[in-house]
Coordinates of C-alpha atoms in Angstrom, one line a residue:
Chain A
M610 CA 24.0 -27.0 -6.5
N611 CA 25.4 -30.3 -5.6
F612 CA 29.1 -31.0 -5.4
Q613 CA 28.8 -34.7 -4.7
L614 CA 29.7 -37.3 -7.2
S615 CA 27.0 -39.9 -7.9
K616 CA 27.5 -43.5 -6.7
E617 CA 28.3 -44.5 -10.2
Q618 CA 31.0 -41.9 -10.6
E619 CA 32.5 -42.8 -7.2
K620 CA 32.6 -46.5 -8.2
V621 CA 34.2 -45.7 -11.5
R622 CA 36.9 -43.8 -9.5
E623 CA 37.3 -46.8 -7.2
L624 CA 37.7 -49.2 -10.1
V625 CA 40.1 -47.0 -12.1
R626 CA 42.2 -46.2 -9.0
K627 CA 42.5 -49.9 -8.1
F628 CA 43.4 -50.8 -11.7
A629 CA 45.9 -47.9 -12.0
L630 CA 47.7 -48.8 -8.8
A631 CA 47.8 -52.5 -9.6
E632 CA 48.5 -52.5 -13.3
V633 CA 49.6 -49.1 -14.4
E634 CA 51.8 -47.6 -11.7
P635 CA 54.2 -50.7 -11.5
I636 CA 55.2 -50.3 -15.1
A637 CA 54.9 -46.5 -15.5
A638 CA 58.6 -45.7 -15.0
D639 CA 59.7 -48.6 -17.2
I640 CA 57.5 -47.8 -20.2
D641 CA 58.7 -44.2 -19.9
K642 CA 62.3 -45.3 -20.1
E643 CA 61.7 -47.8 -22.8
H644 CA 59.4 -45.5 -24.8
R645 CA 57.0 -48.5 -24.9
F646 CA 53.3 -48.3 -25.7
P647 CA 51.5 -50.3 -23.0
K648 CA 49.5 -52.5 -25.3
E649 CA 48.8 -55.1 -22.6
N650 CA 47.2 -52.5 -20.4
V651 CA 45.1 -51.1 -23.2
E652 CA 43.8 -54.6 -23.7
K653 CA 43.0 -54.9 -19.9
M654 CA 41.3 -51.5 -19.9
A655 CA 39.2 -52.6 -22.9
K656 CA 37.9 -55.6 -21.0
L657 CA 36.9 -53.3 -18.1
G658 CA 34.9 -51.0 -20.4
M659 CA 37.3 -48.1 -20.0
M660 CA 37.7 -47.5 -23.7
G661 CA 34.0 -46.4 -24.2
I662 CA 33.0 -44.9 -20.9
P663 CA 30.6 -42.1 -22.0
F664 CA 28.8 -43.8 -24.8
P665 CA 25.5 -45.7 -24.8
A666 CA 25.4 -49.5 -24.4
E667 CA 23.6 -49.9 -27.8
Y668 CA 26.9 -49.1 -29.6
G669 CA 29.0 -51.1 -27.2
G670 CA 29.8 -48.3 -24.8
A671 CA 29.7 -48.6 -21.0
G672 CA 26.7 -46.2 -20.7
S673 CA 28.3 -43.9 -18.2
D674 CA 28.9 -40.1 -18.5
H675 CA 31.7 -37.6 -19.2
I676 CA 32.3 -37.0 -15.5
S677 CA 33.1 -40.7 -15.1
Y678 CA 35.3 -40.5 -18.2
A679 CA 37.1 -37.4 -16.8
I680 CA 37.6 -39.3 -13.5
A681 CA 39.0 -42.3 -15.3
V682 CA 41.6 -40.2 -17.3
E683 CA 42.5 -38.3 -14.1
E684 CA 43.1 -41.5 -12.1
L685 CA 45.1 -43.1 -14.9
S686 CA 47.2 -40.0 -15.3
R687 CA 47.7 -39.8 -11.6
V688 CA 50.2 -42.7 -12.0
C689 CA 50.9 -42.6 -15.8
A690 CA 50.1 -39.6 -18.1
S691 CA 50.8 -41.7 -21.2
T692 CA 48.2 -44.2 -20.3
G693 CA 45.8 -41.4 -19.6
V694 CA 46.2 -39.8 -23.0
I695 CA 45.8 -43.1 -24.8
V696 CA 42.3 -43.3 -23.4
S697 CA 41.6 -39.6 -23.9
A698 CA 42.6 -39.4 -27.5
H699 CA 40.8 -42.6 -28.3
T700 CA 37.6 -41.6 -26.6
S701 CA 37.3 -37.9 -27.2
L702 CA 39.0 -37.5 -30.6
C703 CA 38.0 -40.6 -32.5
C704 CA 34.9 -42.3 -30.8
W705 CA 33.1 -39.1 -30.1
P706 CA 33.1 -37.5 -33.6
I707 CA 32.0 -40.8 -35.1
F708 CA 29.3 -41.1 -32.4
N709 CA 28.2 -37.4 -32.8
F710 CA 28.6 -36.8 -36.6
G711 CA 28.5 -40.3 -38.0
T712 CA 25.7 -41.9 -40.0
E713 CA 23.8 -44.8 -38.4
E714 CA 25.7 -47.1 -40.7
Q715 CA 29.1 -45.6 -39.7
K716 CA 28.2 -45.9 -36.0
Q717 CA 27.2 -49.5 -36.4
K718 CA 30.3 -50.3 -38.4
Y719 CA 32.9 -48.6 -36.2
L720 CA 31.6 -47.9 -32.7
P721 CA 31.2 -51.5 -31.4
D722 CA 34.9 -52.3 -32.1
L723 CA 36.1 -48.9 -30.8
L724 CA 34.0 -48.6 -27.7
S725 CA 34.8 -52.2 -26.6
G726 CA 38.5 -51.4 -27.2
R727 CA 39.0 -54.2 -29.7
K728 CA 40.2 -51.3 -31.9
L729 CA 42.0 -48.2 -31.0
G730 CA 41.2 -44.7 -32.4
A731 CA 43.2 -41.6 -33.4
F732 CA 42.6 -38.1 -34.8
G733 CA 44.5 -36.5 -37.6
L734 CA 44.2 -32.7 -37.9
T735 CA 47.6 -31.2 -37.3
E736 CA 50.1 -30.8 -40.1
P737 CA 53.6 -29.3 -40.3
N738 CA 52.1 -26.0 -41.4
A739 CA 48.6 -26.3 -39.8
G740 CA 48.5 -26.4 -36.1
T741 CA 46.5 -23.8 -34.3
D742 CA 45.6 -22.4 -37.7
A743 CA 43.7 -25.4 -39.0
S744 CA 42.8 -23.6 -42.3
G745 CA 46.4 -24.1 -43.4
Q746 CA 45.6 -27.8 -44.2
Q747 CA 47.6 -29.1 -47.1
T748 CA 46.3 -32.6 -47.1
K749 CA 43.9 -32.7 -50.0
A750 CA 40.9 -34.9 -50.7
V751 CA 39.6 -35.1 -54.2
D752 CA 36.2 -36.6 -55.2
M753 CA 36.9 -39.3 -57.7
G754 CA 33.3 -40.2 -58.3
D755 CA 33.2 -43.6 -56.5
H756 CA 35.8 -42.8 -53.9
W757 CA 37.9 -40.0 -52.3
L758 CA 41.6 -39.7 -53.0
L759 CA 43.7 -38.3 -50.1
N760 CA 47.2 -36.9 -50.4
G761 CA 49.3 -35.2 -47.7
A762 CA 50.7 -35.8 -44.3
K763 CA 49.7 -35.3 -40.6
V764 CA 52.1 -34.9 -37.7
F765 CA 52.0 -35.4 -33.9
I766 CA 49.2 -37.9 -34.1
T767 CA 48.5 -39.5 -30.6
N768 CA 48.0 -43.3 -30.7
G769 CA 49.3 -43.1 -34.4
G770 CA 51.4 -46.2 -34.4
Y771 CA 48.8 -48.4 -32.7
A772 CA 45.4 -47.1 -33.9
D773 CA 43.1 -49.0 -36.3
T774 CA 40.6 -46.2 -37.0
F775 CA 41.5 -42.5 -37.7
V776 CA 39.3 -39.5 -38.0
V777 CA 41.2 -37.4 -40.6
F778 CA 40.7 -33.9 -42.0
A779 CA 41.6 -32.8 -45.5
M780 CA 41.0 -29.8 -47.7
T781 CA 38.3 -30.4 -50.3
D782 CA 38.1 -26.8 -51.4
K783 CA 41.0 -24.6 -50.6
S784 CA 39.2 -21.4 -51.8
K785 CA 36.7 -21.8 -49.0
G786 CA 39.3 -21.7 -46.2
N787 CA 37.9 -23.3 -43.0
H788 CA 34.7 -24.2 -44.9
G789 CA 36.7 -26.2 -47.4
I790 CA 37.8 -28.8 -44.8
T791 CA 36.1 -32.2 -44.8
A792 CA 36.4 -35.1 -42.3
F793 CA 36.9 -38.7 -43.2
I794 CA 37.1 -42.1 -41.4
V795 CA 40.3 -43.8 -42.4
E796 CA 41.2 -47.4 -41.5
K797 CA 44.6 -48.7 -41.0
G798 CA 45.3 -50.8 -44.1
F799 CA 43.5 -48.5 -46.6
K800 CA 45.6 -48.5 -49.8
G801 CA 48.0 -45.5 -49.8
F802 CA 47.8 -44.9 -46.1
S803 CA 50.9 -45.4 -43.9
I804 CA 52.4 -44.4 -40.6
G805 CA 55.5 -42.2 -40.8
K806 CA 58.1 -41.5 -38.2
T807 CA 57.5 -41.7 -34.5
E808 CA 58.3 -38.6 -32.6
D809 CA 61.0 -38.6 -29.9
K810 CA 59.4 -36.4 -27.2
L811 CA 60.2 -34.6 -23.9
G812 CA 57.5 -36.5 -22.1
I813 CA 54.6 -39.0 -22.4
H814 CA 57.2 -41.4 -23.8
A815 CA 54.8 -44.4 -23.7
S816 CA 52.2 -42.6 -25.9
S817 CA 52.7 -43.3 -29.6
T818 CA 53.1 -40.0 -31.5
T819 CA 53.5 -40.4 -35.2
E820 CA 53.1 -39.0 -38.7
L821 CA 50.3 -40.2 -41.0
I822 CA 51.1 -40.3 -44.7
F823 CA 48.5 -40.3 -47.4
E824 CA 49.8 -41.2 -50.9
D825 CA 46.9 -41.6 -53.3
C826 CA 45.0 -43.0 -50.4
I827 CA 41.7 -44.4 -51.4
V828 CA 38.9 -43.7 -49.0
P829 CA 35.4 -45.1 -49.8
K830 CA 32.6 -42.6 -50.3
E831 CA 30.7 -43.9 -47.3
N832 CA 33.6 -42.9 -45.1
L833 CA 32.9 -39.2 -45.4
L834 CA 32.2 -38.1 -41.8
G835 CA 29.5 -35.4 -41.7
E836 CA 29.1 -33.3 -44.8
V837 CA 31.6 -32.0 -47.3
G838 CA 33.0 -28.7 -45.9
Q839 CA 31.8 -29.5 -42.4
G840 CA 35.3 -30.7 -41.2
F841 CA 36.3 -27.5 -39.4
K842 CA 33.1 -27.5 -37.4
I843 CA 33.6 -31.2 -36.6
A844 CA 37.2 -30.6 -35.6
M845 CA 36.4 -27.7 -33.3
A846 CA 33.5 -29.5 -31.6
T847 CA 35.7 -32.6 -31.2
L848 CA 38.5 -30.6 -29.6
D849 CA 36.1 -29.0 -27.2
G850 CA 35.4 -32.5 -25.8
G851 CA 39.1 -33.4 -26.1
R852 CA 40.0 -30.5 -23.9
I853 CA 38.0 -32.1 -21.0
G854 CA 40.1 -35.2 -21.5
I855 CA 43.5 -33.3 -21.5
A856 CA 42.4 -31.2 -18.6
S857 CA 41.6 -34.4 -16.7
Q858 CA 45.0 -35.8 -17.7
A859 CA 46.7 -32.6 -16.4
L860 CA 44.6 -32.8 -13.2
G861 CA 45.7 -36.4 -12.7
I862 CA 49.4 -35.5 -13.2
A863 CA 49.1 -32.7 -10.7
Q864 CA 47.4 -34.9 -8.1
G865 CA 49.9 -37.7 -8.6
A866 CA 52.8 -35.3 -8.1
L867 CA 51.2 -34.0 -4.9
D868 CA 50.6 -37.5 -3.6
V869 CA 54.2 -38.5 -3.9
T870 CA 55.4 -35.2 -2.6
V871 CA 53.3 -35.4 0.5
D872 CA 54.7 -38.9 1.2
Y873 CA 58.2 -37.8 0.6
M874 CA 57.9 -34.7 2.8
K875 CA 56.7 -36.8 5.7
S876 CA 59.6 -39.3 5.5
R877 CA 62.5 -37.0 4.5
K878 CA 64.2 -35.4 7.5
Q879 CA 66.6 -32.4 7.4
F880 CA 67.8 -30.4 10.5
G881 CA 66.3 -33.1 12.7
K882 CA 62.7 -32.8 11.5
S883 CA 60.6 -34.0 8.5
L884 CA 60.1 -31.6 5.6
N885 CA 56.4 -31.1 6.3
K886 CA 57.3 -29.6 9.7
F887 CA 58.9 -26.6 7.9
Q888 CA 56.1 -24.1 7.5
A889 CA 57.5 -22.5 4.3
L890 CA 57.5 -26.0 2.6
A891 CA 54.1 -27.0 4.0
F892 CA 52.7 -23.7 2.6
E893 CA 53.9 -24.7 -0.8
V894 CA 51.8 -27.8 -0.5
A895 CA 48.8 -25.8 0.5
E896 CA 49.2 -23.8 -2.7
M897 CA 49.5 -26.9 -4.8
K898 CA 46.5 -28.6 -3.2
T899 CA 44.3 -25.5 -3.6
R900 CA 45.2 -25.1 -7.3
I901 CA 44.5 -28.8 -7.9
E902 CA 41.0 -28.5 -6.2
A903 CA 40.2 -25.4 -8.3
A904 CA 41.3 -27.3 -11.5
R905 CA 39.2 -30.3 -10.5
L906 CA 36.1 -28.1 -10.1
L907 CA 36.7 -26.5 -13.5
V908 CA 37.2 -30.0 -15.1
Y909 CA 34.1 -31.6 -13.6
S910 CA 32.0 -28.6 -14.3
A911 CA 32.9 -28.7 -18.0
A912 CA 32.2 -32.4 -18.1
F913 CA 28.9 -31.9 -16.2
K914 CA 27.8 -29.3 -18.8
K915 CA 28.7 -31.6 -21.6
D916 CA 26.6 -34.4 -20.0
Q917 CA 23.7 -31.9 -19.6
H918 CA 24.0 -30.9 -23.3
M919 CA 24.7 -27.3 -22.2
P920 CA 27.3 -25.1 -24.1
Y921 CA 30.6 -26.1 -22.6
S922 CA 33.4 -25.0 -25.0
V923 CA 34.5 -22.0 -22.9
D924 CA 34.3 -24.2 -19.8
A925 CA 36.4 -26.8 -21.4
A926 CA 38.9 -24.1 -22.5
M927 CA 39.1 -22.7 -19.0
A928 CA 39.5 -26.2 -17.5
K929 CA 42.2 -27.2 -19.9
Y930 CA 44.1 -23.9 -19.6
Y931 CA 44.0 -23.9 -15.8
A932 CA 44.5 -27.6 -15.2
A933 CA 47.5 -27.6 -17.6
E934 CA 49.1 -24.6 -15.8
T935 CA 48.4 -26.3 -12.5
A936 CA 50.1 -29.5 -13.7
M937 CA 53.2 -27.6 -14.7
Y938 CA 53.1 -25.5 -11.5
V939 CA 52.6 -28.5 -9.2
T940 CA 55.1 -30.8 -10.9
T941 CA 57.8 -28.1 -10.9
K942 CA 57.2 -27.5 -7.2
A943 CA 57.2 -31.3 -6.6
V944 CA 60.6 -31.7 -8.1
Q945 CA 61.9 -28.7 -6.0
L946 CA 60.5 -30.2 -2.8
H947 CA 62.2 -33.5 -3.6
G948 CA 65.5 -31.6 -3.9
G949 CA 68.3 -33.5 -5.7
Y950 CA 66.3 -36.8 -5.6
G951 CA 63.5 -35.1 -7.6
Y952 CA 65.9 -34.5 -10.4
T953 CA 66.7 -38.2 -10.7
T954 CA 64.7 -41.0 -12.3
D955 CA 64.6 -42.8 -8.9
Y956 CA 61.5 -40.7 -8.1
P957 CA 58.5 -40.2 -10.4
V958 CA 58.3 -36.4 -10.2
E959 CA 60.8 -35.7 -13.0
R960 CA 58.7 -37.8 -15.3
M961 CA 55.5 -36.1 -14.1
M962 CA 57.1 -32.7 -14.8
R963 CA 58.2 -33.8 -18.3
D964 CA 54.7 -35.2 -18.9
A965 CA 52.9 -32.1 -17.6
K966 CA 54.4 -29.8 -20.3
I967 CA 52.5 -31.3 -23.2
T968 CA 49.1 -30.5 -21.5
E969 CA 49.9 -26.8 -22.1
I970 CA 50.4 -27.6 -25.8
Y971 CA 48.3 -30.3 -27.4
E972 CA 44.6 -30.1 -28.3
G973 CA 44.9 -26.3 -28.3
T974 CA 47.8 -24.5 -26.6
T975 CA 47.2 -22.4 -23.5
E976 CA 47.2 -19.4 -25.9
V977 CA 44.4 -20.9 -27.9
Q978 CA 42.4 -21.5 -24.8
K979 CA 42.8 -17.9 -23.9
M980 CA 41.6 -16.9 -27.4
V981 CA 38.5 -19.0 -26.8
I982 CA 37.9 -17.6 -23.3
S983 CA 38.6 -14.0 -24.1
G984 CA 36.6 -14.3 -27.4
A985 CA 33.6 -15.3 -25.4
V986 CA 34.1 -12.5 -22.8
F987 CA 34.3 -9.8 -25.5
K988 CA 31.6 -11.3 -27.8
Chain B
M1444 CA 23.5 -74.1 -11.2
R1445 CA 22.8 -71.7 -8.4
I1446 CA 25.6 -70.5 -6.1
I1447 CA 25.2 -68.4 -3.0
V1448 CA 28.1 -66.3 -1.9
C1449 CA 28.4 -64.9 1.7
A1450 CA 30.0 -61.5 1.8
K1451 CA 30.7 -58.9 4.4
Q1452 CA 31.5 -55.3 4.3
V1453 CA 34.6 -54.6 6.5
P1454 CA 36.7 -51.6 7.3
D1455 CA 39.9 -51.6 5.3
T1456 CA 42.2 -52.8 8.1
S1457 CA 45.3 -51.6 6.3
E1458 CA 44.0 -48.1 7.2
V1459 CA 42.4 -48.9 10.5
K1460 CA 43.9 -47.7 13.8
I1461 CA 42.9 -48.6 17.3
D1462 CA 42.6 -45.8 19.9
P1463 CA 45.1 -46.9 22.5
K1464 CA 43.1 -45.4 25.4
T1465 CA 39.7 -46.8 24.6
N1466 CA 40.8 -49.9 22.7
R1467 CA 38.1 -49.1 20.1
I1468 CA 38.6 -49.1 16.3
I1469 CA 38.8 -45.6 15.0
R1470 CA 36.5 -45.9 12.0
D1471 CA 36.4 -42.2 11.0
G1472 CA 37.5 -41.8 7.4
V1473 CA 38.3 -45.5 7.0
P1474 CA 37.0 -46.8 3.8
S1475 CA 34.8 -49.9 3.8
I1476 CA 35.6 -52.7 1.4
L1477 CA 34.4 -56.1 0.3
N1478 CA 36.1 -58.5 2.7
P1479 CA 39.1 -59.9 0.7
D1480 CA 38.5 -63.6 1.2
D1481 CA 34.8 -63.0 0.3
A1482 CA 36.0 -61.5 -3.0
N1483 CA 37.8 -64.8 -3.6
A1484 CA 34.6 -66.6 -2.9
L1485 CA 32.7 -64.4 -5.3
E1486 CA 35.4 -64.7 -8.0
E1487 CA 35.1 -68.5 -7.8
A1488 CA 31.4 -68.4 -8.3
L1489 CA 31.9 -66.0 -11.2
L1490 CA 34.5 -68.3 -12.8
I1491 CA 31.9 -71.1 -12.7
K1492 CA 29.4 -68.7 -14.3
D1493 CA 31.9 -67.8 -17.0
S1494 CA 32.2 -71.4 -18.0
Q1495 CA 28.5 -72.3 -17.4
P1496 CA 26.5 -69.2 -18.3
D1497 CA 23.2 -70.6 -16.9
T1498 CA 24.8 -70.3 -13.4
E1499 CA 23.1 -67.8 -11.1
V1500 CA 25.3 -66.1 -8.5
I1501 CA 23.5 -64.7 -5.5
V1502 CA 25.4 -62.7 -2.9
V1503 CA 24.0 -62.6 0.7
S1504 CA 25.2 -60.2 3.4
M1505 CA 24.2 -58.8 6.7
G1506 CA 25.0 -55.3 7.8
P1507 CA 23.9 -51.7 8.0
P1508 CA 22.2 -50.1 4.9
Q1509 CA 25.6 -48.8 3.8
A1510 CA 26.6 -52.4 3.1
K1511 CA 24.6 -51.9 -0.2
D1512 CA 27.7 -50.1 -1.4
M1513 CA 29.7 -53.3 -1.2
L1514 CA 26.9 -55.2 -2.9
I1515 CA 27.0 -52.7 -5.8
E1516 CA 30.6 -53.8 -6.2
C1517 CA 29.6 -57.5 -6.2
L1518 CA 27.0 -56.8 -8.9
A1519 CA 29.5 -54.7 -10.9
M1520 CA 31.9 -57.7 -10.8
G1521 CA 29.2 -59.9 -12.3
A1522 CA 26.9 -61.3 -9.5
D1523 CA 23.2 -61.7 -10.6
K1524 CA 21.4 -60.6 -7.4
C1525 CA 22.2 -59.5 -3.9
Y1526 CA 20.3 -59.9 -0.6
L1527 CA 21.1 -57.7 2.4
L1528 CA 19.7 -58.5 5.9
S1529 CA 19.7 -55.1 7.5
D1530 CA 17.9 -54.6 10.7
R1531 CA 18.6 -53.1 14.2
A1532 CA 17.4 -56.4 15.7
V1533 CA 20.5 -58.2 14.3
G1534 CA 23.0 -55.4 15.2
G1535 CA 25.8 -56.4 17.6
S1536 CA 25.5 -60.1 16.8
D1537 CA 28.5 -62.3 17.5
T1538 CA 29.3 -65.2 15.2
W1539 CA 26.7 -67.5 16.6
A1540 CA 23.9 -64.9 16.3
T1541 CA 25.2 -63.8 12.9
S1542 CA 25.1 -67.3 11.5
N1543 CA 21.6 -67.7 12.8
A1544 CA 20.6 -64.5 11.0
V1545 CA 22.4 -65.3 7.8
T1546 CA 20.9 -68.8 7.8
S1547 CA 17.5 -67.3 8.0
L1548 CA 18.4 -65.0 5.1
I1549 CA 19.6 -67.9 3.0
E1550 CA 16.4 -69.8 3.7
K1551 CA 14.5 -66.7 2.5
V1552 CA 16.7 -66.6 -0.7
V1553 CA 15.9 -70.3 -1.3
E1554 CA 12.2 -69.5 -0.9
E1555 CA 12.4 -66.7 -3.4
C1556 CA 14.9 -68.1 -5.9
G1557 CA 14.9 -71.8 -5.5
P1558 CA 17.4 -74.4 -4.2
F1559 CA 21.2 -73.9 -4.5
D1560 CA 24.1 -76.2 -5.4
M1561 CA 26.8 -74.6 -3.3
I1562 CA 27.5 -71.8 -0.8
F1563 CA 30.8 -70.1 -1.0
A1564 CA 32.1 -68.0 1.9
G1565 CA 35.4 -66.3 2.5
R1566 CA 37.6 -68.1 5.1
Q1567 CA 37.4 -65.2 7.5
A1568 CA 36.7 -61.5 7.7
I1569 CA 39.6 -59.2 8.2
D1570 CA 37.9 -57.2 11.0
G1571 CA 37.0 -60.1 13.3
D1572 CA 39.3 -62.8 12.0
T1573 CA 37.1 -65.5 13.5
A1574 CA 36.5 -67.8 10.5
Q1575 CA 33.4 -69.1 12.3
V1576 CA 30.4 -67.8 10.5
G1577 CA 30.7 -69.9 7.3
P1578 CA 31.2 -73.2 9.2
Q1579 CA 28.3 -72.3 11.6
I1580 CA 25.9 -71.6 8.7
A1581 CA 26.8 -75.0 7.2
E1582 CA 26.2 -76.7 10.6
K1583 CA 22.8 -75.0 11.0
M1584 CA 21.8 -75.8 7.5
H1585 CA 23.0 -79.4 7.8
L1586 CA 25.4 -79.0 4.9
P1587 CA 28.7 -80.8 4.4
Q1588 CA 31.5 -78.2 4.5
V1589 CA 35.1 -77.9 3.5
T1590 CA 37.1 -75.0 4.9
Y1591 CA 40.4 -73.5 3.5
V1592 CA 39.6 -74.4 -0.1
Q1593 CA 42.5 -73.8 -2.4
K1594 CA 41.1 -75.6 -5.5
F1595 CA 38.1 -77.7 -6.4
E1596 CA 36.4 -79.4 -9.3
I1597 CA 32.7 -80.1 -9.8
S1598 CA 31.6 -83.4 -11.3
E1599 CA 29.8 -83.3 -14.6
D1600 CA 26.5 -84.2 -13.0
K1601 CA 27.1 -81.4 -10.4
K1602 CA 26.5 -83.9 -7.6
V1603 CA 30.1 -84.2 -6.2
V1604 CA 32.8 -81.6 -5.6
T1605 CA 36.4 -82.7 -5.2
V1606 CA 38.2 -80.2 -3.0
Q1607 CA 41.8 -79.5 -2.2
R1608 CA 41.8 -78.3 1.4
Q1609 CA 44.9 -76.3 2.5
L1610 CA 46.8 -77.6 5.4
E1611 CA 49.8 -76.0 7.1
D1612 CA 52.3 -78.1 5.2
G1613 CA 50.3 -79.3 2.1
Y1614 CA 46.8 -80.1 1.3
E1615 CA 44.2 -82.9 1.5
V1616 CA 41.7 -83.9 -1.1
I1617 CA 38.2 -84.3 0.0
E1618 CA 35.0 -85.3 -1.9
V1619 CA 31.7 -83.7 -0.8
P1620 CA 28.2 -84.1 -2.2
T1621 CA 26.3 -81.0 -3.2
P1622 CA 24.7 -78.9 -1.8
C1623 CA 27.7 -78.0 0.3
M1624 CA 29.5 -75.1 1.9
L1625 CA 33.1 -74.2 0.8
T1626 CA 35.1 -71.5 2.6
C1627 CA 37.7 -69.9 0.3
I1628 CA 41.2 -68.6 0.7
K1629 CA 43.1 -66.1 -1.3
E1630 CA 45.2 -68.8 -3.0
L1631 CA 42.0 -69.9 -4.9
N1632 CA 42.1 -67.1 -7.4
N1633 CA 42.6 -63.4 -8.2
P1634 CA 39.3 -61.5 -7.9
R1635 CA 38.4 -59.6 -11.0
Y1636 CA 37.8 -55.9 -11.3
M1637 CA 34.4 -54.3 -11.6
T1638 CA 33.6 -53.2 -15.1
V1639 CA 32.4 -49.7 -16.0
S1640 CA 29.2 -51.1 -17.6
G1641 CA 28.7 -53.3 -14.6
I1642 CA 29.0 -50.3 -12.3
V1643 CA 26.4 -48.4 -14.5
K1644 CA 23.9 -51.2 -14.2
A1645 CA 24.6 -51.9 -10.5
C1646 CA 24.0 -48.2 -9.6
K1647 CA 20.6 -48.0 -11.3
A1648 CA 17.6 -47.6 -8.9
D1649 CA 16.2 -51.0 -10.1
A1650 CA 19.4 -52.9 -9.6
P1651 CA 18.7 -56.3 -8.1
I1652 CA 19.8 -55.6 -4.5
Y1653 CA 17.1 -56.7 -2.1
V1654 CA 17.1 -55.4 1.5
K1655 CA 15.3 -57.7 4.0
S1656 CA 14.4 -57.1 7.6
A1657 CA 14.7 -59.7 10.4
K1658 CA 11.0 -60.2 10.1
D1659 CA 11.1 -60.7 6.3
C1660 CA 13.6 -63.5 6.9
G1661 CA 11.6 -65.1 9.7
C1662 CA 14.5 -64.7 12.2
D1663 CA 14.0 -66.0 15.7
L1664 CA 14.6 -62.7 17.5
S1665 CA 15.7 -64.6 20.6
K1666 CA 18.7 -65.9 18.6
V1667 CA 19.9 -62.8 16.9
G1668 CA 21.4 -59.5 17.9
L1669 CA 23.6 -58.3 20.8
E1670 CA 21.4 -59.6 23.6
A1671 CA 21.3 -63.1 22.2
S1672 CA 25.0 -63.3 21.6
P1673 CA 26.7 -65.7 24.0
T1674 CA 30.1 -64.0 23.4
V1675 CA 31.3 -60.4 23.9
V1676 CA 34.5 -58.7 22.8
F1677 CA 36.5 -58.3 26.1
R1678 CA 39.2 -56.2 24.7
S1679 CA 40.8 -55.2 21.4
F1680 CA 44.4 -54.0 21.3
T1681 CA 47.1 -53.1 18.8
P1682 CA 50.3 -55.1 19.2
A1683 CA 53.1 -52.9 20.3
P1684 CA 55.0 -51.7 17.2
K1685 CA 58.3 -53.4 16.6
A1686 CA 61.2 -51.8 15.0
P1687 CA 61.8 -53.1 11.5
G1688 CA 64.4 -55.8 11.1
Q1689 CA 67.7 -55.1 9.6
I1690 CA 69.6 -57.1 7.0
I1691 CA 73.3 -57.0 7.5
Q1692 CA 75.1 -56.2 4.3
G1693 CA 78.6 -57.2 3.3
E1694 CA 80.6 -58.5 0.3
D1695 CA 80.9 -62.1 1.7
E1696 CA 80.0 -64.2 4.7
R1697 CA 83.1 -63.1 6.6
T1698 CA 82.4 -59.3 6.3
Q1699 CA 78.7 -59.9 7.0
S1700 CA 79.6 -61.7 10.2
Q1701 CA 82.1 -59.0 11.1
N1702 CA 79.4 -56.3 10.5
L1703 CA 76.9 -58.3 12.5
L1704 CA 79.4 -58.6 15.4
A1705 CA 80.1 -54.9 15.2
K1706 CA 76.4 -54.1 15.3
L1707 CA 75.8 -56.4 18.3
K1708 CA 78.8 -54.8 20.2
E1709 CA 77.5 -51.3 19.3
K1710 CA 74.1 -52.2 20.9
H1711 CA 76.0 -53.8 23.9
A1712 CA 74.3 -57.1 23.2
I1713 CA 77.6 -58.9 23.5

């Protein structure tokens, strides 16, 4: 067993940390206040190869691995969780299913633009009545002979307003339940496809979360992803990987909150001494730090197993469940340790606390992760 | 075109402390980085490569084997090759001995890769702050040199470089023929980031980082290393910390002056 990162992984952390401190952190509070998608930083990340980290160079990827990818999302989220999830949703939820389930033609057509970051990706599974229960899909796809016709709507789609390429799920045979779901690659600009309302959320304000609307949307035959009826399997496999991304985001949020809390406690004085000199408060930090390290091991272990082509879905579920709870725990404590200042927007911890909450919800709630984990235990 | 860039791995001085008792640098846990001015030197070479893709950028360095880590960064930024002179025989060199060793390394690079058009070096390293090694290499290689370069242009035939050299209160314009040595300052450019794909390539076992010994480079052993160094560090010290300055606030000049007087009286200064 070797707990050391490779030189490559260390250097990716060095790069993303440097980028995050110079380009992301300075605008993080503003884009949160303005609910503004940081398009300029997505373009900069694209140039640095951060939009295609774990994919091979032959399709335009950076040729690194999922641990490096997890580190990148972690380091971005350490200063801005919205920027972290832009990369995560793009990489895990759009690029990966096309890479893993796409035909060679589809890969050649879509991956170079996506992995180089010239285009942004998104994933459309959730519907008003189909969240955790994906079989409740009401979006329908009908085979029209020379094309597919999609009708329906998706909600809570990350990157929705800015994405160019969408992996979308629709029911092709309702009678088959989960086995009647099929995946498609939909491009912005396809006739009958539009973006609906943008959600006003508790946190991750700079991430674009929208509805997708399909009204007699024409999808070419060659844009079927995988096989007819394989959609549920594609969605679940994709979300397994996505959970590593969200777990990394949660880990980064927690680490970021700890960083600023440690600095604050060293400089803030009460009763004539700095806060870190109060043992009761210092012990809170010990608890935060330990949980973060435990979460980090779970996240990197899941990413390692994915890289080694070992089964990792339970590992990803545990990583996401624990990292998300850690993010919520650590950010809540961080606000508390900042006292009144922590409740104001003058300090970043209130934003981190609002951002942390979503990690317990999207890409499978904590309850879903526990279903996956307990299901494997009692198999 | 072929450009050689001199780079040094240095402790990140923003995180370095000096032990007040021994006057030695406490290096434990201090990250090592590419010397900032050298990053400007490398960036300038890479900008030329961006506009003239047939340009070859070769980074040379001297240091312990760990300096490879910095060279990985140089490759990941876009350098083509790196040469590291790493040998106990050159350890402890002062600037004179270092420039002897690096000159031998550059001569080795010329032997293996061919002649160069320019050498870029950073103005100075943040650990020693001497600004001597670049100019000394130029002298030893009989190259024209311009220090404190803030901007330059290369003629179309690549034979002449027109350089803006920073002065305290302005700049002077100097023309030098190639091959030449330019030492770069931070005003020259903003160094680029590494790229992820650059990192992946630079970390491969066959990445073009060549480690040379003093013997490989044909160093004259009587002119390199601690023993051969005519200078020694007598003492290093941390300047006594000063209290931060205070800006006196006030609605207008009158209140500001009153507040200033009040402060001075409070401190028994007047």
